[in-house]
Amino acid sequence: MAFKQILSRALRSRPDQILSSPSAFSAARAFSSAPITATLFPGDGIGPEIAESVKQIFREAEVPIEWEEHYVGTEIDPRTQSFLTWESLESVRRNRVGLKGPMATPIGKGHRSLNLTLRKELNLYANVRPCYSLPGYKTRYDDVNLVTIRENTEGEYSGLEHQVVRGVVESLKIITRQASLRVAEYAFHYAKAHGRERVSAIHKANIMQKTDGLFLKCCREVAEKYPEIKYEEVVIDNCCMMLVKNPALFDVLVMPNLYGDIISDLCAGLIGGLGLTPSCNIGEGGIALAEAVHGSAPDIAGKNLANPTALLLSGVSMLRHLELHDKADRIQKAVLETIAEGKYRTADLGGSSTTSDFTRAICDHL
Amino acid sequence: MAFQLLRRALTSRPDQIISSPSAFSAVRAFSSAPITATLFPGDGIGPEIAEAVKQIFREAEVPIEWEEHYVGTEVDPRTQSFLTWESLESVRRNRVGLKGPMATPIGKGHRSLNLTLRKELNLYANVRPCYSLPGYKTLYDDVNLITIRENTEGEYSGLEHQVVRGVVESLKIITRQASLRVAEYAFHYAKAHGRERVSAIHKANIMQKTDGLFLKCCREVAEKYPEITYEEVVIDNCCMMLVKNPALFDVLVMPNLYGDIISDLCAGLIGGLGLTPSCNIGEGGIALAEAVHGSAPDIAGKNLANPTALLLSGVSMLRHLELHDKADRIQNAVLDTIAEGKYRTADLGGKSTTSDFTKAICDHL
């Protein structure tokens, strides 16, 4: 029952439903038959193995993507002050789509964290995580089907802290109209593009009246432009309570940075963990960098044990962003069916298959 | 499994409590004089559930005399609130209280009731014991944790301003004093109630100075309690672990915002705010237990309300007063009644009235 619903919802977004005018969001390359170049960061630890899985499955599904692989360097590039080179960043800027595996930021000073570098340099302002129960992989929740959209540039994570006097510290939470409008616009655009019915803004404006109040004001302004989509506002503590009692109540959630961090990880927990959760970062000018949000798991690296599901489903998100919906549906269906069947499952899902067995099973299901 | 819960509830015996009079305990366990406690029945369903609590406490022969106070209809200029100065003095004098749901009237020129109580009584820690109720099935069977939330500063300091048009700032304040105070209470509570582990919840990887200071204070206090395991968990991991396996947690201590979120999340795990006890701890050992659900005006006066939250909050209050035998008796009676399933109010899926439910609990005493 849930399986059919999820497939039908996933298959509902057809190219003709997408806004046909080239918008800042879509790459509008659906009709070109030339292969699309996309940047691939395999990452560290289990990154290269699961990236290999993704490439294999995409090849099998005849996805018209050519990968441009980039690796994290071993020296700091002075132009980026990071282990990511200027060329890597330029590659994403040029290709406008990318897929990223788990990266472990090396310990040390004098450089920015890798995720921070990507976010700042590519102006990635929204983190989008589609969260749905995987049929066949049983958690306590069967009917999760929501998308969390998190503002990713400001809010509580502006990094502006200082000591007032000894023993008293302040941290600034910044909310701007520009950033709030930007993420709200994306949230409603996404909802419309993917046939979602409701957008919920999560806040604590009863206490933080000016900051969360401004965020809500911007969401309301955008909501007026989309009368066909229901808009509601939910206080963060109520939201968490509702999520653990009945997650089916939610559809699309749009949130400032901190609440987004908390809620998106909470929802990942509802469906089984970060190893199964796709994620996609949207940047100015329609850049999309999909990424697996789990860790690099160095203890099982190179042992053919890793679960490529998160990176695969993130790749599917990337395909949807590129409006290659047929290919996206095929691959997503194959992944869900393989997991539902239960014959081939990696260790983290309670099975004993290797990465290659799992990958081959998905290819067979294509 | 239910035995485990009862056993844990019964583990805190007076001889385990720190015997020296501390700032936290009321140390009246050996006095046979009745204790006066302030009671705010509140609005909506408040008076009915307060009546249920009084009835059960009488039946259990709890040595408490209630001093009832109601929210006024006019703003008292001394408190700038609908709560009168006399009400607040009553709590300060008695040092314990029980509060039902209060609906802050709409309007300006007065502070919210909860804010008034918190500021005037210097209530710095919100404590919510959260455990699965045997017999009331939720998706989680094995929740048994306490959330202790710093309640005076952090993100809720109310200091916001506009920088320029379209850019707003909000200040999150963390002080050493408030962090130490709540950490001290958390470890004291853990020791007093036989809990094994305290987890500090934070986002210090991003908010290095503020949450970093909070953690520093927790670590300092942890060193004074070597028998209690101390750990630090990032808030997003914590939420994920809570929805996957809440049995991993024991006592959680948190700054204000995370505490708000996590305590409501945990209430959701066990069935909602209608079943959740809560207790606010103030300077000088003041304890104001409260039901955290709303006043439910739609069912007010209809004998339909569920008094469980207020009852269990009353039990928290009794434990604070070290009246553990009475607390255990009443808590067992409540849990037995709900587990039995014969008498349940509408919100628990049954059809009993408040009075039937109350009588069933009295019978179980």
XYZ file of C-alpha atoms in Angstrom:
731
model
C 0.000 0.000 0.000
C 2.605 2.459 1.063
C 4.871 1.221 -1.707
C 2.382 2.061 -4.444
C 1.628 5.429 -2.908
C 5.254 6.319 -2.708
C 5.934 5.234 -6.270
C 2.928 7.107 -7.551
C 3.992 10.243 -5.726
C 7.522 9.860 -6.997
C 6.245 9.361 -10.513
C 3.833 12.229 -10.306
C 6.294 14.925 -11.238
C 6.293 14.761 -14.992
C 8.112 17.242 -17.257
C 4.837 18.771 -18.386
C 4.020 19.702 -14.811
C 7.277 21.536 -14.407
C 7.255 25.258 -15.072
C 8.083 25.329 -18.736
C 9.805 28.674 -18.796
C 13.474 28.419 -18.064
C 13.643 29.574 -14.492
C 16.618 30.248 -12.359
C 16.063 26.874 -10.778
C 15.858 24.356 -13.562
C 18.675 23.534 -15.849
C 16.241 23.318 -18.789
C 18.237 20.689 -20.524
C 15.506 18.112 -20.776
C 15.352 18.226 -24.547
C 19.030 18.226 -25.312
C 20.448 14.838 -26.180
C 24.010 15.865 -25.600
C 25.466 14.289 -22.484
C 25.459 16.475 -19.398
C 28.700 16.934 -17.564
C 28.419 16.691 -13.823
C 31.093 17.048 -11.177
C 31.650 14.065 -8.947
C 33.436 14.223 -5.591
C 33.835 10.618 -4.492
C 35.081 11.780 -1.106
C 36.951 9.833 1.551
C 36.573 6.500 3.284
C 33.757 4.565 1.656
C 33.256 7.429 -0.786
C 35.090 5.978 -3.782
C 33.328 2.590 -3.546
C 29.825 3.999 -3.360
C 30.650 6.517 -6.091
C 31.676 3.548 -8.254
C 28.295 1.949 -7.526
C 26.509 5.058 -8.622
C 28.485 5.301 -11.818
C 27.798 1.650 -12.612
C 24.060 1.985 -12.065
C 23.844 5.225 -14.016
C 25.696 3.562 -16.892
C 23.348 0.605 -16.800
C 20.348 2.938 -16.835
C 21.898 4.838 -19.757
C 21.765 8.158 -17.979
C 23.263 10.839 -20.290
C 25.763 12.080 -17.747
C 29.496 12.320 -18.056
C 31.286 12.558 -14.746
C 34.131 14.948 -14.070
C 35.826 13.554 -10.997
C 37.550 15.703 -8.437
C 39.287 14.699 -5.279
C 40.058 16.513 -2.098
C 43.692 17.550 -2.217
C 46.357 16.878 0.373
C 47.571 20.435 0.421
C 45.746 23.633 1.104
C 44.987 25.627 -1.995
C 45.678 29.249 -1.088
C 43.027 30.468 -3.482
C 40.299 28.673 -1.552
C 42.033 28.337 1.831
C 40.899 24.780 1.807
C 41.853 21.312 0.688
C 39.357 21.725 -2.156
C 41.103 23.239 -5.141
C 39.928 26.195 -7.164
C 39.555 23.852 -10.146
C 37.113 21.657 -8.247
C 34.943 24.609 -7.393
C 35.107 26.026 -10.898
C 34.036 22.633 -12.199
C 30.826 22.740 -10.186
C 30.204 26.338 -11.166
C 30.607 25.440 -14.812
C 28.647 22.196 -14.822
C 26.015 23.500 -12.434
C 25.355 20.020 -11.045
C 27.420 17.789 -8.843
C 27.325 14.765 -6.625
C 29.391 14.539 -3.493
C 30.336 11.644 -1.295
C 31.271 11.863 2.373
C 34.267 14.074 3.111
C 36.176 13.986 6.351
C 37.578 17.403 7.191
C 41.181 16.925 8.269
C 41.950 18.066 11.798
C 44.015 21.187 11.999
C 43.989 24.912 11.679
C 44.507 27.396 8.941
C 41.858 26.077 6.641
C 38.116 26.097 6.380
C 36.043 22.971 6.722
C 35.284 21.343 3.375
C 31.527 21.643 3.715
C 31.819 25.277 4.725
C 34.055 25.973 1.723
C 31.564 24.437 -0.671
C 28.676 26.255 0.889
C 30.292 29.674 0.850
C 31.994 29.467 -2.511
C 29.011 28.018 -4.349
C 26.471 30.068 -2.408
C 24.471 26.983 -1.502
C 21.483 28.449 0.229
C 18.990 25.605 0.592
C 19.439 22.057 1.814
C 16.694 19.792 0.495
C 16.096 16.318 1.898
C 13.258 14.196 0.558
C 12.353 11.829 3.365
C 10.157 8.825 2.706
C 9.738 5.461 4.346
C 11.470 2.772 2.343
C 9.046 -0.078 1.656
C 10.534 -3.257 2.989
C 12.887 -1.565 5.411
C 10.813 -1.516 8.524
C 11.127 1.294 11.042
C 8.508 2.356 13.554
C 7.055 4.638 10.913
C 5.516 3.415 7.657
C 4.054 6.540 6.234
C 6.740 9.176 6.207
C 6.631 11.196 3.016
C 7.943 14.665 3.497
C 10.640 17.019 2.266
C 12.686 19.233 4.551
C 14.028 22.451 3.088
C 16.525 24.193 5.308
C 17.972 27.669 4.912
C 21.686 27.047 4.903
C 23.537 30.356 4.981
C 22.519 32.372 8.015
C 20.411 32.070 11.101
C 22.033 30.647 14.175
C 25.017 29.361 12.247
C 26.392 32.742 11.259
C 29.426 32.028 13.410
C 29.299 35.416 15.111
C 30.098 34.879 18.762
C 31.978 36.919 21.289
C 32.632 37.192 24.975
C 30.909 40.127 26.640
C 32.694 39.862 29.975
C 34.310 36.872 31.606
C 31.703 34.175 31.945
C 29.166 35.799 29.635
C 29.095 34.872 25.957
C 26.828 36.027 23.167
C 25.980 34.442 19.862
C 24.224 36.332 17.096
C 21.387 34.819 15.120
C 20.915 36.739 11.879
C 17.794 36.570 9.751
C 17.607 38.619 6.574
C 14.706 39.277 4.281
C 16.782 38.380 1.276
C 17.833 34.929 2.470
C 14.408 34.104 3.867
C 12.660 35.085 0.646
C 15.161 33.102 -1.355
C 14.632 29.853 0.524
C 10.863 30.373 0.687
C 10.753 30.908 -3.082
C 12.651 27.691 -3.577
C 10.395 25.803 -1.201
C 7.213 26.810 -2.985
C 8.778 26.286 -6.390
C 9.830 22.803 -5.313
C 6.394 22.034 -3.920
C 4.739 23.063 -7.154
C 7.290 21.293 -9.334
C 6.918 18.026 -7.461
C 3.185 18.051 -6.966
C 3.277 18.574 -3.223
C 0.200 20.068 -1.601
C 1.309 21.830 1.542
C 4.218 23.877 2.806
C 4.749 24.283 6.556
C 7.054 26.959 7.928
C 8.687 25.922 11.196
C 9.496 28.647 13.696
C 9.524 29.906 17.253
C 8.153 33.320 16.517
C 6.118 33.466 19.719
C 9.457 33.843 21.532
C 11.787 35.121 18.819
C 9.371 37.632 17.459
C 11.615 39.706 15.240
C 13.906 37.074 13.755
C 11.551 34.149 13.218
C 8.850 36.749 12.676
C 10.725 38.099 9.675
C 11.231 34.581 8.349
C 7.500 33.914 8.578
C 6.671 37.240 6.971
C 8.757 36.294 3.966
C 7.164 32.857 3.758
C 3.720 34.428 3.802
C 4.634 36.780 0.982
C 5.760 33.905 -1.195
C 2.742 31.822 -0.201
C 0.454 34.430 -1.668
C 1.990 33.837 -5.065
C 1.081 30.143 -4.891
C -2.592 30.048 -3.921
C -2.937 26.428 -4.971
C -0.477 25.339 -2.288
C -1.622 25.305 1.327
C 0.576 27.201 3.715
C 0.759 26.754 7.449
C 3.035 27.746 10.313
C 4.028 25.307 13.051
C 6.018 26.040 16.188
C 9.196 23.950 16.358
C 8.413 22.137 19.586
C 4.916 21.205 18.417
C 6.458 20.148 15.125
C 8.848 17.725 16.796
C 6.069 16.280 18.889
C 3.846 15.824 15.849
C 6.679 14.289 13.875
C 7.279 11.547 16.412
C 3.595 10.868 16.849
C 2.346 11.164 13.272
C 4.828 12.188 10.575
C 2.216 11.724 7.857
C 0.896 15.135 8.918
C 3.747 16.867 7.118
C 4.461 17.496 3.462
C 7.065 20.150 2.720
C 8.764 21.878 5.626
C 10.723 25.101 5.227
C 12.900 26.263 8.095
C 15.708 28.541 9.180
C 19.129 27.030 9.695
C 19.143 25.541 13.207
C 15.613 24.161 13.179
C 16.357 22.754 9.752
C 19.444 20.984 11.032
C 17.500 19.423 13.887
C 14.356 18.517 11.965
C 16.150 17.095 8.931
C 18.207 14.767 11.117
C 15.115 13.863 13.128
C 13.335 12.898 9.911
C 16.343 10.902 8.774
C 16.012 8.986 12.035
C 12.341 8.309 11.334
C 13.117 6.499 8.083
C 16.186 4.595 9.151
C 19.172 6.882 9.447
C 21.649 8.930 7.504
C 22.756 5.921 5.491
C 19.502 6.025 3.564
C 18.882 9.740 3.328
C 19.309 11.681 0.082
C 20.235 15.340 0.242
C 20.647 18.094 -2.284
C 22.093 21.587 -1.869
C 20.726 24.327 -4.071
C 22.877 27.297 -4.987
C 22.341 30.615 -6.662
C 21.909 30.400 -10.395
C 20.408 26.938 -10.293
C 23.444 25.057 -9.045
C 22.591 21.740 -7.414
C 25.102 19.729 -5.440
C 23.608 16.462 -4.265
C 25.402 14.770 -1.410
C 25.362 11.767 0.865
C 25.136 13.104 4.412
C 26.520 10.133 6.242
C 30.101 9.866 7.390
C 33.058 8.408 5.581
C 33.029 5.273 7.778
C 36.789 4.685 7.653
C 36.440 1.401 9.528
C 34.727 -0.316 6.598
C 36.429 1.594 3.801
C 37.688 -0.527 0.927
C 35.983 -3.677 2.216
C 33.059 -3.733 -0.220
C 30.611 -3.498 2.673
C 29.303 0.048 2.304
C 25.680 0.904 1.512
C 25.454 3.157 -1.559
C 21.753 3.951 -1.066
C 22.181 7.492 0.265
C 24.514 8.519 -2.540
C 22.300 6.791 -5.114
C 19.127 8.490 -3.964
C 21.016 11.778 -3.849
C 21.994 11.121 -7.455
C 18.311 10.602 -8.171
C 17.576 14.011 -6.626
C 20.185 15.444 -8.936
C 18.494 13.823 -11.941
C 15.158 15.316 -10.925
C 16.768 18.717 -10.681
C 17.969 18.170 -14.238
C 14.409 17.164 -15.152
C 15.538 13.712 -16.274
C 12.480 12.281 -14.568
C 12.219 9.028 -16.485
C 15.742 8.026 -15.568
C 15.235 9.219 -12.004
C 12.079 7.145 -11.645
C 13.725 4.052 -13.099
C 16.664 4.188 -10.740
C 14.601 5.099 -7.677
C 12.190 2.282 -8.402
C 15.049 -0.171 -8.784
C 16.567 0.865 -5.454
C 13.262 0.672 -3.589
C 12.409 -2.677 -5.106
C 15.779 -4.137 -4.252
C 15.469 -3.064 -0.636
C 11.831 -4.141 -0.468
C 12.669 -7.572 -1.848
C 15.067 -8.048 1.018
C 17.284 -10.598 -0.703
C 20.238 -8.290 -1.131
C 20.900 -5.932 1.740
C 24.078 -4.469 3.086
C 25.098 -4.957 6.696
C 23.691 -1.661 7.952
C 20.249 -2.732 6.743
C 20.546 -6.005 8.556
C 21.692 -8.103 5.631
C 24.961 -9.627 4.555
C 25.430 -8.551 0.954
C 28.472 -6.770 -0.344
C 28.341 -3.402 -2.055
C 28.843 -5.071 -5.442
C 26.071 -7.623 -4.899
C 23.677 -4.879 -3.863
C 24.687 -2.787 -6.871
C 24.218 -5.707 -9.260
C 20.804 -6.423 -7.779
C 19.769 -2.843 -8.463
C 21.066 -3.061 -12.028
C 19.010 -6.214 -12.503
C 15.933 -4.392 -11.299
C 16.378 -1.588 -13.789
C 9.140 -4.572 31.925
C 6.587 -2.643 33.903
C 8.346 -4.039 36.974
C 11.505 -2.324 35.799
C 9.727 0.973 35.694
C 8.245 0.521 39.126
C 11.568 -0.581 40.487
C 13.340 2.445 39.086
C 10.637 4.696 40.425
C 11.107 3.102 43.824
C 14.899 3.259 43.845
C 15.133 6.703 45.311
C 14.922 6.096 49.015
C 15.500 8.775 51.651
C 18.740 7.173 52.781
C 20.156 7.603 49.295
C 19.411 11.282 49.309
C 22.217 13.605 50.294
C 21.546 13.896 53.980
C 22.974 17.343 54.563
C 20.422 20.053 54.045
C 21.241 21.343 50.634
C 19.841 24.237 48.748
C 17.768 21.791 46.775
C 15.791 19.700 49.203
C 13.179 20.994 51.529
C 14.325 18.612 54.306
C 10.971 18.211 55.874
C 10.837 14.461 55.674
C 10.871 13.957 59.410
C 8.426 16.644 60.385
C 4.890 15.419 60.882
C 3.363 18.851 60.565
C 1.435 19.260 57.362
C 3.262 21.031 54.588
C 1.586 24.001 53.007
C 1.818 24.095 49.250
C 0.481 26.657 46.837
C -2.005 25.420 44.287
C -2.856 27.284 41.093
C -5.767 25.399 39.571
C -5.523 27.509 36.424
C -8.064 27.961 33.667
C -10.230 25.753 31.527
C -9.930 22.177 32.733
C -7.585 23.346 35.478
C -10.063 23.419 38.366
C -11.431 19.932 37.612
C -8.057 18.242 37.404
C -6.869 20.144 40.472
C -9.896 18.752 42.290
C -8.918 15.248 41.163
C -5.419 15.760 42.522
C -6.706 17.016 45.868
C -9.039 14.042 46.151
C -6.307 11.523 45.446
C -3.840 13.225 47.766
C -6.470 13.180 50.522
C -7.161 9.523 49.928
C -3.437 8.763 50.093
C -3.187 10.813 53.295
C -0.501 13.086 51.951
C 0.400 15.640 54.649
C -0.157 18.639 52.426
C -2.440 21.570 52.957
C -3.239 23.463 49.828
C -3.241 27.244 49.593
C -5.245 27.988 46.476
C -4.617 30.999 44.322
C -6.327 32.043 41.162
C -5.287 34.213 38.297
C -6.883 37.629 38.737
C -9.006 39.484 36.239
C -7.046 42.675 36.622
C -3.410 43.429 36.148
C -1.633 43.795 39.488
C 0.694 46.766 39.120
C 3.199 45.275 41.529
C 3.770 42.297 39.261
C 2.565 43.788 35.982
C 0.633 40.630 35.495
C -2.677 38.987 36.220
C -0.887 37.027 38.949
C -1.068 38.960 42.162
C 1.809 39.736 44.484
C 0.110 37.582 47.121
C 0.177 34.555 44.838
C 3.882 34.927 44.236
C 4.634 35.526 47.898
C 2.701 32.383 48.700
C 5.008 30.277 46.531
C 8.079 32.005 47.933
C 6.905 31.289 51.460
C 5.752 27.714 50.953
C 8.590 26.847 48.584
C 6.490 24.295 46.750
C 3.579 24.667 44.413
C 1.492 22.911 41.834
C 0.154 24.706 38.813
C -2.535 23.827 36.350
C -2.783 25.114 32.774
C -3.021 28.890 32.499
C -4.168 30.694 29.396
C -2.470 34.057 29.082
C -5.126 36.612 28.181
C -4.609 38.387 24.891
C -3.626 41.985 25.186
C -0.830 44.306 25.996
C 0.543 45.967 29.040
C 1.155 42.817 30.996
C 3.649 40.014 31.009
C 2.718 36.474 30.154
C 1.804 34.412 33.206
C 4.526 31.822 32.694
C 7.115 34.520 32.166
C 6.000 36.269 35.355
C 6.345 33.093 37.384
C 9.703 32.297 35.890
C 11.208 35.717 36.452
C 9.733 36.443 39.857
C 10.508 33.040 41.329
C 13.821 32.703 39.496
C 12.848 29.305 38.118
C 16.010 28.222 36.404
C 15.533 24.549 35.549
C 12.633 22.752 33.931
C 12.650 19.057 34.778
C 10.503 16.549 32.932
C 10.694 12.861 33.807
C 9.674 10.998 30.697
C 8.822 7.320 30.871
C 6.647 5.004 28.829
C 3.390 4.305 30.599
C 2.812 0.558 30.769
C -0.470 -0.239 29.134
C -0.618 2.936 27.086
C 0.932 1.846 23.856
C 2.919 4.240 21.731
C 5.553 3.424 19.132
C 8.092 3.361 21.946
C 8.037 0.992 24.921
C 11.282 1.695 26.651
C 11.528 5.406 27.223
C 12.928 6.239 30.638
C 14.700 9.545 30.664
C 14.660 12.973 32.293
C 15.084 16.217 30.421
C 16.554 19.100 32.383
C 16.341 22.372 30.548
C 17.999 25.652 31.453
C 15.094 28.046 31.606
C 16.378 31.588 32.042
C 18.731 32.517 29.225
C 20.074 31.119 26.003
C 18.100 31.796 22.878
C 15.070 32.957 24.795
C 16.642 36.067 26.277
C 14.262 38.159 24.219
C 16.994 40.465 22.969
C 16.263 41.167 19.328
C 16.718 44.211 17.186
C 16.696 45.337 13.604
C 20.127 46.127 12.217
C 18.936 47.729 8.993
C 15.699 47.206 7.077
C 15.417 43.535 6.248
C 18.179 42.396 8.604
C 17.320 41.294 12.134
C 19.516 39.993 14.912
C 18.678 37.922 17.943
C 21.109 37.478 20.813
C 21.713 34.114 22.436
C 23.285 34.602 25.847
C 25.089 31.883 27.769
C 26.580 32.669 31.135
C 28.848 30.627 33.329
C 26.633 31.240 36.312
C 23.414 29.945 34.776
C 25.139 27.009 33.092
C 26.838 25.932 36.303
C 23.573 26.289 38.184
C 21.602 24.015 35.892
C 24.471 21.537 35.584
C 24.727 21.339 39.374
C 21.030 20.621 39.582
C 21.221 17.991 36.859
C 23.970 16.028 38.572
C 22.372 16.442 41.986
C 19.120 15.123 40.543
C 20.865 12.210 38.869
C 22.547 11.223 42.092
C 19.430 11.715 44.192
C 17.319 9.552 41.897
C 19.829 6.836 41.206
C 20.362 7.705 37.570
C 23.590 6.559 35.958
C 24.341 8.920 33.125
C 24.049 12.604 32.295
C 24.219 13.724 28.665
C 24.797 17.362 27.759
C 23.135 18.325 24.497
C 24.792 21.002 22.399
C 25.921 22.284 19.032
C 29.348 23.357 20.114
C 30.973 22.345 16.836
C 29.180 25.312 15.272
C 28.456 27.545 18.261
C 31.846 27.190 19.797
C 31.821 29.950 22.360
C 28.257 29.784 23.631
C 27.574 26.059 23.676
C 31.264 25.627 24.371
C 30.870 27.546 27.635
C 27.825 25.481 28.534
C 29.786 22.280 28.007
C 32.741 23.600 29.978
C 30.470 24.199 32.947
C 28.934 20.741 32.631
C 32.379 19.179 32.581
C 33.387 21.036 35.720
C 30.374 19.753 37.600
C 30.842 16.258 36.177
C 34.226 16.042 37.823
C 32.579 16.367 41.201
C 30.397 13.333 40.502
C 32.803 10.638 39.295
C 30.255 7.894 39.861
C 27.973 9.346 37.211
C 28.884 8.825 33.542
C 29.005 12.067 31.608
C 28.737 12.431 27.846
C 28.159 15.134 25.279
C 25.829 14.655 22.311
C 25.255 17.011 19.405
C 21.609 18.078 19.161
C 20.956 16.709 15.693
C 22.470 13.343 16.531
C 20.481 13.391 19.757
C 17.180 13.841 17.927
C 18.031 11.080 15.529
C 18.981 8.727 18.343
C 15.852 9.632 20.277
C 13.552 8.627 17.445
C 15.484 5.474 16.735
C 16.306 4.274 20.244
C 15.306 6.459 23.184
C 16.506 3.854 25.669
C 20.017 5.196 24.982
C 19.342 8.229 27.149
C 19.121 8.720 30.880
C 19.372 12.315 32.085
C 19.724 15.067 29.513
C 20.832 18.569 30.421
C 20.455 21.320 27.849
C 20.385 25.052 27.219
C 17.041 26.713 26.709
C 16.104 26.200 23.061
C 17.370 22.651 22.693
C 15.636 21.872 25.958
C 12.351 23.201 24.651
C 12.611 21.085 21.519
C 13.881 17.892 23.130
C 11.458 17.958 26.056
C 8.480 18.270 23.722
C 9.949 15.606 21.445
C 10.211 13.245 24.406
C 6.670 14.079 25.454
C 5.630 12.996 21.971
C 7.474 9.706 22.376
C 5.428 8.705 25.410
C 2.046 9.923 24.291
C 1.825 13.683 24.446
C 1.625 16.619 26.791
C -1.474 15.249 28.473
C 0.640 12.633 30.223
C 3.822 14.558 30.872
C 4.827 15.717 34.348
C 6.964 18.804 34.700
C 8.639 20.595 37.567
C 10.336 23.984 37.667
C 13.170 24.450 40.125
C 13.947 27.877 41.497
C 16.713 29.420 43.550
C 16.604 28.493 47.194
C 14.994 25.135 46.593
C 11.655 26.351 45.280
C 9.799 23.767 43.225
C 6.757 24.604 41.138
C 5.348 21.516 39.490
C 3.069 22.105 36.562
C 0.957 20.424 33.934
C 2.307 21.550 30.579
C -0.738 20.880 28.462
C -3.215 23.557 27.508
C -6.362 24.629 29.274
C -8.592 22.833 26.730
C -11.495 25.275 26.984
C -13.633 23.100 24.704
C -13.964 20.349 27.298
C -13.808 22.532 30.388
C -16.400 21.757 33.010
C -17.567 18.590 31.265
C -15.861 16.062 33.525
C -13.884 14.729 30.557
C -10.382 15.979 31.273
C -7.415 13.710 31.982
C -5.726 14.630 35.274
C -2.670 12.418 34.690
C -0.222 15.196 33.827
C -1.149 17.272 36.865
C -1.134 14.163 39.079
C 2.301 13.024 37.959
C 3.539 16.588 38.358
C 2.194 16.448 41.894
C 4.177 13.245 42.362
C 7.313 15.102 41.205
C 6.556 17.689 43.823
C 6.266 15.005 46.517
C 9.629 13.570 45.521
C 11.156 17.019 45.777
C 9.747 17.125 49.298
C 11.261 13.677 49.866
C 7.870 12.177 50.617
C 8.896 9.161 48.586
C 6.500 6.616 50.048
C 3.502 8.739 49.212
C 4.936 9.561 45.807
C 5.450 5.897 45.023
C 1.956 4.946 46.168
C 0.276 7.541 44.021
C 2.503 6.919 41.002
C 1.862 3.160 41.218
C -1.852 3.783 41.469
C -1.832 5.981 38.368
C 0.272 3.560 36.358
C -1.794 0.572 37.472
C -5.018 2.286 36.527
C -3.776 3.187 33.069
C -2.200 -0.232 32.571
C -5.403 -1.988 33.562
C -7.171 -0.137 30.782
C -10.640 -0.331 32.282
C -10.897 3.339 33.139
C -9.386 5.705 30.621
C -10.307 9.214 29.665
C -11.128 10.126 26.099
C -7.657 11.352 25.170
C -6.261 7.911 26.053
C -8.847 6.257 23.872
C -11.336 5.415 26.594
C -14.707 6.692 27.681
C -14.354 7.340 31.388
C -15.104 10.630 33.023
C -12.587 12.495 35.135
C -14.375 11.383 38.308
C -14.433 7.698 37.292
C -10.737 7.805 36.473
C -10.008 9.548 39.762
C -12.052 7.017 41.719
C -10.248 4.154 40.011
C -6.916 5.623 41.064
C -8.152 6.009 44.631
C -9.181 2.369 44.596
C -5.728 1.368 43.459
C -4.070 3.206 46.328
